[in-house]
Coordinates of C-alpha atoms in Angstrom, one line a residue:
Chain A
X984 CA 1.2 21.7 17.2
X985 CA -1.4 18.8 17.4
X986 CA -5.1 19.5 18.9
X987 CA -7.5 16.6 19.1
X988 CA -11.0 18.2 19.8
X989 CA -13.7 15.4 20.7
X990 CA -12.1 12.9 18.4
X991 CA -14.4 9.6 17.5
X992 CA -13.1 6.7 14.8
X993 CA -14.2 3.3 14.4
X994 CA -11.8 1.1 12.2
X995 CA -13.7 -0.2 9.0
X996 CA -11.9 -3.1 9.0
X997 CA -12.1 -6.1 11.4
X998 CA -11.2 -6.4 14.2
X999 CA -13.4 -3.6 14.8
X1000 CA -11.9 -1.0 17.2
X1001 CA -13.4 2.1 18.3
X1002 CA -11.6 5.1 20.0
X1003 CA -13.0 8.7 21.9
X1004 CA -14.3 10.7 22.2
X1005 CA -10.5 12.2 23.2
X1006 CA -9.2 15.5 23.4
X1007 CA -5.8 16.1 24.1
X1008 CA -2.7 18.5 22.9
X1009 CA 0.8 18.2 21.6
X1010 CA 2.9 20.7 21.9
X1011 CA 5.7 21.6 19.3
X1012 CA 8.8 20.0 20.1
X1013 CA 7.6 17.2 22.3
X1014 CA 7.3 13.7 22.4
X1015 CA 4.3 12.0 23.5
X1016 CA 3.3 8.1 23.9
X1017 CA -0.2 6.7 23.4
X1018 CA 0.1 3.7 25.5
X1019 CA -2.3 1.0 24.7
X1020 CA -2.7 -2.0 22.9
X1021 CA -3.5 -1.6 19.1
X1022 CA -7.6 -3.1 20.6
X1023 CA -7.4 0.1 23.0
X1024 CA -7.2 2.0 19.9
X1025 CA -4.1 3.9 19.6
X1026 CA -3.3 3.1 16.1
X1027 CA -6.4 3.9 14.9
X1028 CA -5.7 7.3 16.8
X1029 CA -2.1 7.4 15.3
X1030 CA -4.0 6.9 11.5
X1031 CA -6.5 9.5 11.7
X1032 CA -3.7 12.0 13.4
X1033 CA -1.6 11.0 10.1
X1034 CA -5.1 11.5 8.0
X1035 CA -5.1 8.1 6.7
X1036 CA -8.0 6.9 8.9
X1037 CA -11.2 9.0 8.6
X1038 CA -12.8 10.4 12.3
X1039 CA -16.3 9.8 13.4
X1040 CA -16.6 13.0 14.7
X1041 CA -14.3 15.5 16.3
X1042 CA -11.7 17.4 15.1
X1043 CA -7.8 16.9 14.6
X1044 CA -5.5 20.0 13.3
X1045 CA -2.0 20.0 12.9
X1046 CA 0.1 23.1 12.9
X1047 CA -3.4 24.5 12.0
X1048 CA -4.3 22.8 9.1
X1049 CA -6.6 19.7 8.8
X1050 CA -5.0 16.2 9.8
X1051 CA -3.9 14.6 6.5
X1052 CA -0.7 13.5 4.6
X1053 CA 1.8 16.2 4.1
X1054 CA 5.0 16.8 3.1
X1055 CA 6.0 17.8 6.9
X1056 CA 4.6 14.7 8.3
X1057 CA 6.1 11.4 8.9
X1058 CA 3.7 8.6 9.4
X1059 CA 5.0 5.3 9.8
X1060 CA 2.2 2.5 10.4
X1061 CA 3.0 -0.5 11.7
X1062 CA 2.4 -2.3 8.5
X1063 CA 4.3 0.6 6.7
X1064 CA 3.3 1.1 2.7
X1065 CA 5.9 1.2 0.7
X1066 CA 7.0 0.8 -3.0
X1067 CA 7.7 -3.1 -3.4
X1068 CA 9.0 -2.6 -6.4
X1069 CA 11.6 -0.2 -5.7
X1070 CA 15.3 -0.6 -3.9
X1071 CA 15.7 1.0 -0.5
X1072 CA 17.7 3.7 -2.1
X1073 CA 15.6 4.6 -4.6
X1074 CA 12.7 4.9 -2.0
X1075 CA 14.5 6.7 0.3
X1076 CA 16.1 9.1 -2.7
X1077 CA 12.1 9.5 -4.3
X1078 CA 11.0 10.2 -0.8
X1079 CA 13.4 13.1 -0.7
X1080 CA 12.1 14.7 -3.7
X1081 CA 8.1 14.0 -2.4
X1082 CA 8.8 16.2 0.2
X1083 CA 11.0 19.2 -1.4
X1084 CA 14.6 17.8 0.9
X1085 CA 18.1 17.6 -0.7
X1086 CA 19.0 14.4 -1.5
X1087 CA 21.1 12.2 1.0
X1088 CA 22.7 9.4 0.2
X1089 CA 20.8 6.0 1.2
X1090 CA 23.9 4.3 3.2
X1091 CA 24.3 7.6 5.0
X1092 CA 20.5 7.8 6.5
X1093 CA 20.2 3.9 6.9
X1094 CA 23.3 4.0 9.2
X1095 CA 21.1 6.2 11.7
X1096 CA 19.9 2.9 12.5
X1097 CA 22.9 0.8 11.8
X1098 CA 20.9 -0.7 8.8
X1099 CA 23.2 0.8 5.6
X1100 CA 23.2 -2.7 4.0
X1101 CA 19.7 -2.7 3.4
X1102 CA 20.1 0.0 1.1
X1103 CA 20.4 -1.9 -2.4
X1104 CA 17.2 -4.2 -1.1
X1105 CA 14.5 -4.6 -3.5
X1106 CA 11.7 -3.5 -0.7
X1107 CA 9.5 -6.8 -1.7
X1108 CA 12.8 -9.1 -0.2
X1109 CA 12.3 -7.3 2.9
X1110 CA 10.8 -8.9 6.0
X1111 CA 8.6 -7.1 8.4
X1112 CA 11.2 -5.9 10.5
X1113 CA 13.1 -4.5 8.0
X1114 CA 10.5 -3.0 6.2
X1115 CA 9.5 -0.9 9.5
X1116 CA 13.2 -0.2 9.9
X1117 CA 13.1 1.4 6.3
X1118 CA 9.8 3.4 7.5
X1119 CA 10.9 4.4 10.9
X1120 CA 14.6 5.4 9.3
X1121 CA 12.9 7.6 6.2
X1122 CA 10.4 9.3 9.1
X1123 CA 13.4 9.6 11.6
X1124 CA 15.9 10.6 8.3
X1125 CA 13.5 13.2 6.8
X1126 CA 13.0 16.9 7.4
X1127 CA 9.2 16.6 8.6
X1128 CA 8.6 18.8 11.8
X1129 CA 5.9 15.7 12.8
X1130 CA 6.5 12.2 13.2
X1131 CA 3.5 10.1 13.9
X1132 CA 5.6 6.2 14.8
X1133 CA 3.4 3.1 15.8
X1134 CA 5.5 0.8 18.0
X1135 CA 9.1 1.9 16.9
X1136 CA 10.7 -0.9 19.1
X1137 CA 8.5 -3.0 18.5
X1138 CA 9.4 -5.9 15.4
X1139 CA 12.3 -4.0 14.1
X1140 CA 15.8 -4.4 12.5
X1141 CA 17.4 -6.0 15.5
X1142 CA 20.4 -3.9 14.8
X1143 CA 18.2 -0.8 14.8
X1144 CA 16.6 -0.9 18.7
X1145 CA 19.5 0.1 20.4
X1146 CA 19.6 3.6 18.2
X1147 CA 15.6 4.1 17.4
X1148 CA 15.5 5.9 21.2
X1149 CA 18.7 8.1 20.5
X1150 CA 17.2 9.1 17.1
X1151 CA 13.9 9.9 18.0
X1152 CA 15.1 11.9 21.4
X1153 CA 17.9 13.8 19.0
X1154 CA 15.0 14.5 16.5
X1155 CA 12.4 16.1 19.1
X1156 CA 15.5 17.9 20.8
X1157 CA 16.1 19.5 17.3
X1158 CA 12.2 20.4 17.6
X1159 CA 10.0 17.9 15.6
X1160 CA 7.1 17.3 17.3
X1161 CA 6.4 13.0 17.8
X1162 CA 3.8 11.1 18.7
X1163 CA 4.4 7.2 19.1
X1164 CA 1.8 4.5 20.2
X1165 CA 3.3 1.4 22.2
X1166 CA 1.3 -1.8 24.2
X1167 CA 4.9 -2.0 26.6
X1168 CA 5.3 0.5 29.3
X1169 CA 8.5 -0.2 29.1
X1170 CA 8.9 1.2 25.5
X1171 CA 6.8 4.6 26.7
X1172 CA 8.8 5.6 29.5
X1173 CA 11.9 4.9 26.5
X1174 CA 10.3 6.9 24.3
X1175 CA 7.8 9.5 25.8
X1176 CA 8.0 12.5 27.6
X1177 CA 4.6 12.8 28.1
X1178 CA 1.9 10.0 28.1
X1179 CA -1.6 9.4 27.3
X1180 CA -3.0 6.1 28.4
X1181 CA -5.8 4.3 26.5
X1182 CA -8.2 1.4 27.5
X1183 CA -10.6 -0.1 25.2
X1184 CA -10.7 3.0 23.3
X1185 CA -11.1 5.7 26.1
X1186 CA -8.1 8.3 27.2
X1187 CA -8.2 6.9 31.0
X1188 CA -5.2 8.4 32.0
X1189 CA -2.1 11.6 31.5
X1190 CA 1.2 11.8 33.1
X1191 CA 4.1 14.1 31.9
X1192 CA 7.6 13.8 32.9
X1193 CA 6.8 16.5 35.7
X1194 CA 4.4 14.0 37.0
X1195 CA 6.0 10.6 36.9
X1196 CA 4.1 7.7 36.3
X1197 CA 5.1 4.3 37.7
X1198 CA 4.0 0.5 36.1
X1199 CA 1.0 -0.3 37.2
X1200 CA 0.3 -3.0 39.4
X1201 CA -2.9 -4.7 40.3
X1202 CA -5.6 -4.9 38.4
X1203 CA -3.5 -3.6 35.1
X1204 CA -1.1 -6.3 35.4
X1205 CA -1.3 -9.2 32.7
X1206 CA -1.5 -12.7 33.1
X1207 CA 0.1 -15.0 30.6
X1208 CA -0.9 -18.9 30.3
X1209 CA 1.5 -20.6 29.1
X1210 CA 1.4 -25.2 28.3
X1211 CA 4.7 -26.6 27.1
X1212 CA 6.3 -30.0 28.1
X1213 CA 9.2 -28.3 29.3
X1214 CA 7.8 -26.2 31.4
X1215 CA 10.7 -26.8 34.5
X1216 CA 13.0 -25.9 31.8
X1217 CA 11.4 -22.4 31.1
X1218 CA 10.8 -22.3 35.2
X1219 CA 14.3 -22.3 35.6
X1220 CA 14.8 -19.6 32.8
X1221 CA 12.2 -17.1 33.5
X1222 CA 12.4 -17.4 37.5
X1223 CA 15.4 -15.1 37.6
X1224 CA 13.6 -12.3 35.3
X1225 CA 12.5 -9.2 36.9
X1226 CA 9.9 -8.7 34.1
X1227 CA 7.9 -10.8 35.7
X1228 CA 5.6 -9.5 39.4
X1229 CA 4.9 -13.9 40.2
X1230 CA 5.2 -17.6 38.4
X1231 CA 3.7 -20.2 39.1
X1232 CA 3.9 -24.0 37.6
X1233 CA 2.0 -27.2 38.1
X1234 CA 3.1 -29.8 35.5
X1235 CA 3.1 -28.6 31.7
X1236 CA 1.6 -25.6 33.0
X1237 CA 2.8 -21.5 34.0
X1238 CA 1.2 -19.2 35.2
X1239 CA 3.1 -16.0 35.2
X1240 CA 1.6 -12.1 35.9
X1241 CA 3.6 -9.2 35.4
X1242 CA 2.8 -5.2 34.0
X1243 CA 4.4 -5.2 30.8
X1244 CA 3.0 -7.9 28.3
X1245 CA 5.3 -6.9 24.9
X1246 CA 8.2 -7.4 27.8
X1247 CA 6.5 -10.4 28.9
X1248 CA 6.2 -12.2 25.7
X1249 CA 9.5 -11.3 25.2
X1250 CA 10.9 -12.5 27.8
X1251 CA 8.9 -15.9 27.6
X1252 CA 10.0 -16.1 23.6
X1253 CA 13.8 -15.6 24.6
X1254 CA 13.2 -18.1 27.2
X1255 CA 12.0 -21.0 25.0
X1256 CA 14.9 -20.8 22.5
X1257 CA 17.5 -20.1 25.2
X1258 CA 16.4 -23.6 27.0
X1259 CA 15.1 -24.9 23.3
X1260 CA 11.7 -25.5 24.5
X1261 CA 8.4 -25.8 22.1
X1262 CA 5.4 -23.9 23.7
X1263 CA 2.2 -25.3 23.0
X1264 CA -0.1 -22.7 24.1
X1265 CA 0.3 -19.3 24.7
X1266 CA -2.2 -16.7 25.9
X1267 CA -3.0 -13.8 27.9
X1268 CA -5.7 -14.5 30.5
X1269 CA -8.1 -12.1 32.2
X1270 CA -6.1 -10.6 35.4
X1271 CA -6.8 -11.4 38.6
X1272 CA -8.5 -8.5 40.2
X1273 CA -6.4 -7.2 44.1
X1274 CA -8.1 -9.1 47.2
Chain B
X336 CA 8.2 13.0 -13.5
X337 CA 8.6 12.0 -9.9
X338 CA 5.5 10.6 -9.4
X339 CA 5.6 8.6 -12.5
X340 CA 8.8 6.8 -11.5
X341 CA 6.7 4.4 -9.1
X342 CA 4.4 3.2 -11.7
X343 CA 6.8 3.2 -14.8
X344 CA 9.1 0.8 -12.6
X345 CA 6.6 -1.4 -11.8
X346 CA 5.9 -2.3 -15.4
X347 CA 9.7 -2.5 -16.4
X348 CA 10.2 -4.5 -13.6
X349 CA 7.2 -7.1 -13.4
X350 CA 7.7 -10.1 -15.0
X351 CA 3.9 -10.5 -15.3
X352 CA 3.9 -7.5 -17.7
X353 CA 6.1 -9.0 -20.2
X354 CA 4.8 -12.4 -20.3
X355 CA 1.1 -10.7 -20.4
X356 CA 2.8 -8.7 -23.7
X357 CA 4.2 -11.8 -25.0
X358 CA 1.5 -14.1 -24.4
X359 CA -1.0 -11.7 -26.0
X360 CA 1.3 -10.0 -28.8
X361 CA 2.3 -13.9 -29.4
X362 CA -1.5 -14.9 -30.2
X363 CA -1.9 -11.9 -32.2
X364 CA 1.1 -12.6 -34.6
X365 CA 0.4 -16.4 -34.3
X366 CA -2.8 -16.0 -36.1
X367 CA -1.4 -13.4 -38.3
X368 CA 1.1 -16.0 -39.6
X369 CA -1.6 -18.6 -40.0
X370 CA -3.1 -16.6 -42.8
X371 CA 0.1 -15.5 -44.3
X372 CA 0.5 -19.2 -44.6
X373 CA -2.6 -20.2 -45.5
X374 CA -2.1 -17.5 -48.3
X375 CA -5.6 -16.0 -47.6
X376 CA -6.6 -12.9 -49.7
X377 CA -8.1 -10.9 -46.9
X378 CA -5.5 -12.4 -44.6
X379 CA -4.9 -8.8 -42.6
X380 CA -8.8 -8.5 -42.0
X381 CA -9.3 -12.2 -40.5
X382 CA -6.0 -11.4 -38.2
X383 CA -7.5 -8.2 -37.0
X384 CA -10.6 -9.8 -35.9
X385 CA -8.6 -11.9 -33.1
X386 CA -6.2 -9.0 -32.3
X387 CA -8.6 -6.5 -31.6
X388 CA -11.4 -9.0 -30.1
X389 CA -8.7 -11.1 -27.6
X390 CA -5.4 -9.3 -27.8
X391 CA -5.9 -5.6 -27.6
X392 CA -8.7 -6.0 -24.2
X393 CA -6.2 -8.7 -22.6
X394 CA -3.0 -7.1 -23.3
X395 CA -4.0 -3.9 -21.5
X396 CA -5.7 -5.5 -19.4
X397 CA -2.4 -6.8 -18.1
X398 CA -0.3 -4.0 -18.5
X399 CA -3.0 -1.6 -16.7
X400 CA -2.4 -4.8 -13.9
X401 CA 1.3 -4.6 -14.1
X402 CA 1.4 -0.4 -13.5
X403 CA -0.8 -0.1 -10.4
X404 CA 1.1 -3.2 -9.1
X405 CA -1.9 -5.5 -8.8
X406 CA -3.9 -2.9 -6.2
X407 CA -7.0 -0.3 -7.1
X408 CA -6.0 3.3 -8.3
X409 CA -5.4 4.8 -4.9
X410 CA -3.9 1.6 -3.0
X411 CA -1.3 2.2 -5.9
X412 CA -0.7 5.5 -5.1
X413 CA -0.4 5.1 -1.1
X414 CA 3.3 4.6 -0.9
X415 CA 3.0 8.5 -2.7
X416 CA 0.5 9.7 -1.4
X417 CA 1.2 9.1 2.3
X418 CA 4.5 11.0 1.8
X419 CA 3.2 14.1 1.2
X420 CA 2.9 14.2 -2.9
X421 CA -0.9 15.4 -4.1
X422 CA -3.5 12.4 -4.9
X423 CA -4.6 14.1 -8.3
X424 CA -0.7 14.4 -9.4
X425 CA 0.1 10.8 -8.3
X426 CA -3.3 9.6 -10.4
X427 CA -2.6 11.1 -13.3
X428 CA 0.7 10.0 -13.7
X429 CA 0.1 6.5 -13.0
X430 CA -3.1 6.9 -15.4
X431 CA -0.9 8.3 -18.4
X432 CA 1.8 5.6 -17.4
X433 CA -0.7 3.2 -18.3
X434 CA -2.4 4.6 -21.2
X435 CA 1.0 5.2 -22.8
X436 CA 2.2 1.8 -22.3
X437 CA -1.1 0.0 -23.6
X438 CA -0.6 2.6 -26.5
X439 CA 2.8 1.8 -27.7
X440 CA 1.7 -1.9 -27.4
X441 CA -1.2 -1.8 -29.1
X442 CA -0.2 0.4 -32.1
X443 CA 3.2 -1.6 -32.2
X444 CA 1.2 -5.0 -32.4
X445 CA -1.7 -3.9 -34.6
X446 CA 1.0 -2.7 -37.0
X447 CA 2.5 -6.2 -37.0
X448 CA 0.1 -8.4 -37.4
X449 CA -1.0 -6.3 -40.9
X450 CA 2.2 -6.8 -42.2
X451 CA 2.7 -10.3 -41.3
X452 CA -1.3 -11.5 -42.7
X453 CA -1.2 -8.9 -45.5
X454 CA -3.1 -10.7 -48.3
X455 CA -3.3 -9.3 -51.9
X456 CA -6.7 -7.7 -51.6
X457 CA -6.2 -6.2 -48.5
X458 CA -5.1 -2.2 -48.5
X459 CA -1.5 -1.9 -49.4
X460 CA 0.3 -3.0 -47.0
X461 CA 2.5 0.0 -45.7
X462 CA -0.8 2.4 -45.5
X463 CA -2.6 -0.4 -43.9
X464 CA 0.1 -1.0 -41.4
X465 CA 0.2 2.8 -40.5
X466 CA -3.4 3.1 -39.8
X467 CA -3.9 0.1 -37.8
X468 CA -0.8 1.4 -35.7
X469 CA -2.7 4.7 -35.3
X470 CA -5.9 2.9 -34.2
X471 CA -4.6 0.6 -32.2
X472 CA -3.0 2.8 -30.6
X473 CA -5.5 5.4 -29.5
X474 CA -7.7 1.7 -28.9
X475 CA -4.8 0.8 -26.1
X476 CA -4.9 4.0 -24.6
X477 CA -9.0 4.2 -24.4
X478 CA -8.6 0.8 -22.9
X479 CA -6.3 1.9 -20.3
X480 CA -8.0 4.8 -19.4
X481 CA -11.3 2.7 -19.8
X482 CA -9.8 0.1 -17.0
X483 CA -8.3 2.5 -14.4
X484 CA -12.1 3.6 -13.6
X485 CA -13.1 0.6 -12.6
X486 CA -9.6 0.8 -10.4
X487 CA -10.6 3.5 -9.0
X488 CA -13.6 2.7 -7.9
X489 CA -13.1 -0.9 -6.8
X490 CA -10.1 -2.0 -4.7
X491 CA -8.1 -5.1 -6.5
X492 CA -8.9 -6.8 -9.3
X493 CA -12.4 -6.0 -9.3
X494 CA -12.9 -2.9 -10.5
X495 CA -10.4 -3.6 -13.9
X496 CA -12.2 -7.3 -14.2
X497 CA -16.2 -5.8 -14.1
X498 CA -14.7 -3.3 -16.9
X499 CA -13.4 -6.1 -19.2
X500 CA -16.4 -8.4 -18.7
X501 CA -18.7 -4.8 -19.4
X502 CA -16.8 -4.3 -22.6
X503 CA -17.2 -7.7 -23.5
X504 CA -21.4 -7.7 -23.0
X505 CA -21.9 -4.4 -24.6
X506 CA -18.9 -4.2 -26.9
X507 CA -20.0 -7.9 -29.1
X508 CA -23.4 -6.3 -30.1
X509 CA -24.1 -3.2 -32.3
X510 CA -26.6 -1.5 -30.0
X511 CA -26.4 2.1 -28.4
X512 CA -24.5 0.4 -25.5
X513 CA -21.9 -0.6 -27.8
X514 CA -21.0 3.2 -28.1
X515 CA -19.6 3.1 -24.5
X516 CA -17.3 0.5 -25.3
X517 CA -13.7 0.4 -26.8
X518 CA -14.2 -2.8 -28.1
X519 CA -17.2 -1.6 -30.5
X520 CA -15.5 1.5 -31.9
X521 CA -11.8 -0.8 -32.7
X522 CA -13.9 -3.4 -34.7
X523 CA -15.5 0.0 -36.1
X524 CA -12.1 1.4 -37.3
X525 CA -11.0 -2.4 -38.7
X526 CA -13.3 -3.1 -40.2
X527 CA -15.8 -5.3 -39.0
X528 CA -19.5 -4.1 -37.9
X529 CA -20.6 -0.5 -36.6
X530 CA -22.1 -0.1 -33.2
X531 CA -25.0 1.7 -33.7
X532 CA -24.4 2.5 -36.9
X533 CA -21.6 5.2 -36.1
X534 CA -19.6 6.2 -39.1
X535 CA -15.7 5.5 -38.6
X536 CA -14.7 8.8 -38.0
X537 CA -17.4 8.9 -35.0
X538 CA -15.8 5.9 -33.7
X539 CA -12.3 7.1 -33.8
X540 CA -13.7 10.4 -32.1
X541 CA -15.7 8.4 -29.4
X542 CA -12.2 6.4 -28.5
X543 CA -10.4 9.8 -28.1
X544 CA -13.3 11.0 -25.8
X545 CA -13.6 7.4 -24.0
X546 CA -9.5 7.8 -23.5
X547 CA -9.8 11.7 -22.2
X548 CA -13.6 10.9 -20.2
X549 CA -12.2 8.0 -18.5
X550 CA -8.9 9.3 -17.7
X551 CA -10.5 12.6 -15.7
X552 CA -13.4 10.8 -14.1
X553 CA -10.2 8.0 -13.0
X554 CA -8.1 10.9 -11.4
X555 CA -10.8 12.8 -10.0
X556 CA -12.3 9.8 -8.2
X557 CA -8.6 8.7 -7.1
X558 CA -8.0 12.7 -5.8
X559 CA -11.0 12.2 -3.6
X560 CA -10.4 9.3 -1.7
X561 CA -8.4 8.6 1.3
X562 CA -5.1 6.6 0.5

């Protein structure tokens, strides 16, 4: 369904990211992840598979035709464009008619994701979340046969991420062909069935559900930095969390590694407000390489 | 009709675009009712001068604003666009949005500010009224059409703003360069001095063609580049 033949892009925006050359297939009816963080590229893959994002060189065709928006495709970004001006339901009901579907009513295709009160929303009252939750329901929601998703559990409707896996499994089970991106390993083995891994803009790595892939450990793992006065008090609330490989604390200061850093944030986010705890500084460091 | 749903809501529903039609049509008639007051004899001419020199430019200026939702051409097409619907189609509807808007405006406003100034040796008043709502009008929708190239080529407000300052440099003199300008062939059609010498059916042709040149070149430019 999707061929990527030698594919190069550069983002023309800062921060400047370059991806390929990569050449890989998708095959009608499956669901692959590109797993990377958005500096390794993989949105600006996702862009140019969706044809919004022009490619260096190389070539991309979908169902045989050159990458670019269609009528079949879903494409949501993960700063989804959309129509401030409009409701939810009058998006969702002029999407329909963009792309030749009957209509369905907005409560009905919001509820996929549990989200049906968003429907008389003016689009510019939404926040982030919601806003991708409107994307990720009109892509999941829509009759397109290929749904190209940047970081569907990431910063969404928190009443949507229980469903967004179910969704998207019944969607490429009724044969729609879905490529997401995701930075948290976590999320791709959720979501893929098939996985292409990216670093600094080069495909470094495939595994398919015939050829299981386990978190990486080592070298790969992060290593977050983390300075707050209360730093016994997250101690205490992170030490029992299995996201994390090793912690370590010395005054204001953590050190913890782990192999998932969306999970790791995460967990380190929930952490502060569960023990009400400011963070002062937060960053990833350079990991360790194995002795 | 589907594609022109996007950009007709975005004017209906932006408050900027009424306050830009009030503040502008309020100048307009303002002025007009100073002369009615002041009981001046050419009162319709003098009140033309300001709403064809400030009002008609600014007004569409906004309203042109208002339709693409603040954003260049294509950026006001991408919520479209990126769901399948052609670039050309999306264009052209949210050009025509535009130029029909600034045309009912214009005409509307042009008409009223004759009737309100009329003086007693200005054209009677009806006929007056009538053309000036016929010029006006087709000055409004060269003006959109005019602004949404500079949209289209320029992302924000640039491409609209470069326009307006253009028309400005080029439109106040009576050289050949005034011939590219809507302002030039308006104070033609009212009145005031030719560009270039143009007779004032020229200058009602030349708006026509600046309305159909500019619209094309708009669409085609927006139809070629990636959303």
């Amino acid at each position: 369904m999707i061929h990527a033949t030698g594919l190069v892009a550069r983002s023309r925006t800062p921060p400047r990211v370059e991806v390929g050359p990569v050449s890989f297939s998708v095959d009608a009816g499956s669901s692959h992840a590109l797993v990377g963080a958005p500096s390794d590229g993989v949105e600006l893959l996702l862009a140019v598979l969706a044809g919004s994002a022009r490619a260096r060189s190389g070539t991309v065709q979908i169902a045989g035709a050159p990458a670019g928006p269609r009528r079949k495709l879903a494409y949501a970004p993960y700063e989804p464009v959309l129509p401030t001006v409009m409701t939810v339901a009058e998006h969702l009901a002029l999407a329909s008619r963009i792309r030749g579907e009957p209509f369905t009513p907005a409560a009905d295709r919001l509820a996929v994701l549990g989200v049906s009160p968003l429907a008389m929303r003016r689009i510019s009252s939404l926040g982030l979340e919601e806003s991708r939750t409107v994307a990720l329901v009109e892509a999941l929601t829509s009759r397109a046969d290929v749904l190209l998703l940047a970081e569907p559990l990431a910063d969404v409707d928190p009443r949507a991420v229980g469903r967004l896996a179910g969704a998207l499994e019944a969607r490429v089970d009724a044969g729609a062909t879905v490529v997401v991106t995701t930075a948290s390993r976590e999320d791709a083995r959720a979501l893929g069935r098939a996985w292409l891994f990216f670093e600094r803009g080069k495909l470094t790595r495939r595994a398919t559900a015939a050829d299981p892939w386990s978190p990486p450990t080592g070298p790969r793992g992060a290593r977050l930095f983390i300075r707050s006065e209360g730093a016994r008090f997250l101690l205490a609330e992170l030490s029992p969390d299995p996201t994390f490989a090793s912690i370590q604390g010395e005054g204001a200061a953590l050190v913890v590694t782990g192999s998932d850093p969306v999970a790791m944030a995460n967990a380190v986010a929930g952490a502060s407000r569960r023990a009400n705890v400011e963070i002062d500084v937060l960053r990833f460091e350079a990991p360790e390489a194995d002795g | 009709m589907t594609f022109a749903k996007l950009p007709l809501l975005r004017l209906f529903r932006s408050r900027a675009a009424w306050l830009t039609v009030a503040g502008w049509a309020a100048l307009a008639l303002l002025s007009a009712w100073r002369e009615r007051a002041h009981a001046a004899t050419h009162g319709a001419d003098k009140a033309l001068l300001i709403y064809a020199s400030i009002a008609v430019p600014l007004l569409v200026y906004g309203l042109v604003a208002a339709t693409l939702g603040d954003r260049g051409l294509v950026a006001s097409g991408s919520p479209l666009v990126r769901l399948g619907a052609p670039p050309a189609r999306v264009a052209f509807a949210t050009v025509v949005v535009a130029m029909l808007a600034s045309a009912l405006a214009c005409g509307a406003l042009g008409a009223s500010v004759v009737a309100l100034a009329h003086g007693p040796l200005d054209p009677p008043r009806t006929a007056d009224a009538l053309a000036t709502l016929g010029f006006g009008a087709l000055a409004g929708a060269a003006y959109a059409a005019y602004f949404t190239v500079g949209a289209a080529f320029l992302a924000g407000t640039w491409g609209r703003a470069s326009l307006l300052v253009l028309d400005w440099i080029l439109g106040e003199s009576d050289g050949f360069g005034a011939l590219l300008t809507p302002r030039a062939h308006l104070r033609n059609l009212l009145g005031g001095e030719a560009p270039f010498e143009a007779l004032a059916w020229q200058s009602l042709a030349s708006l026509a063609v600046i309305a159909v040149l500019a619209a094309t070149w708009a669409v085609m430019r927006a139809a070629r580049t990636r959303a």
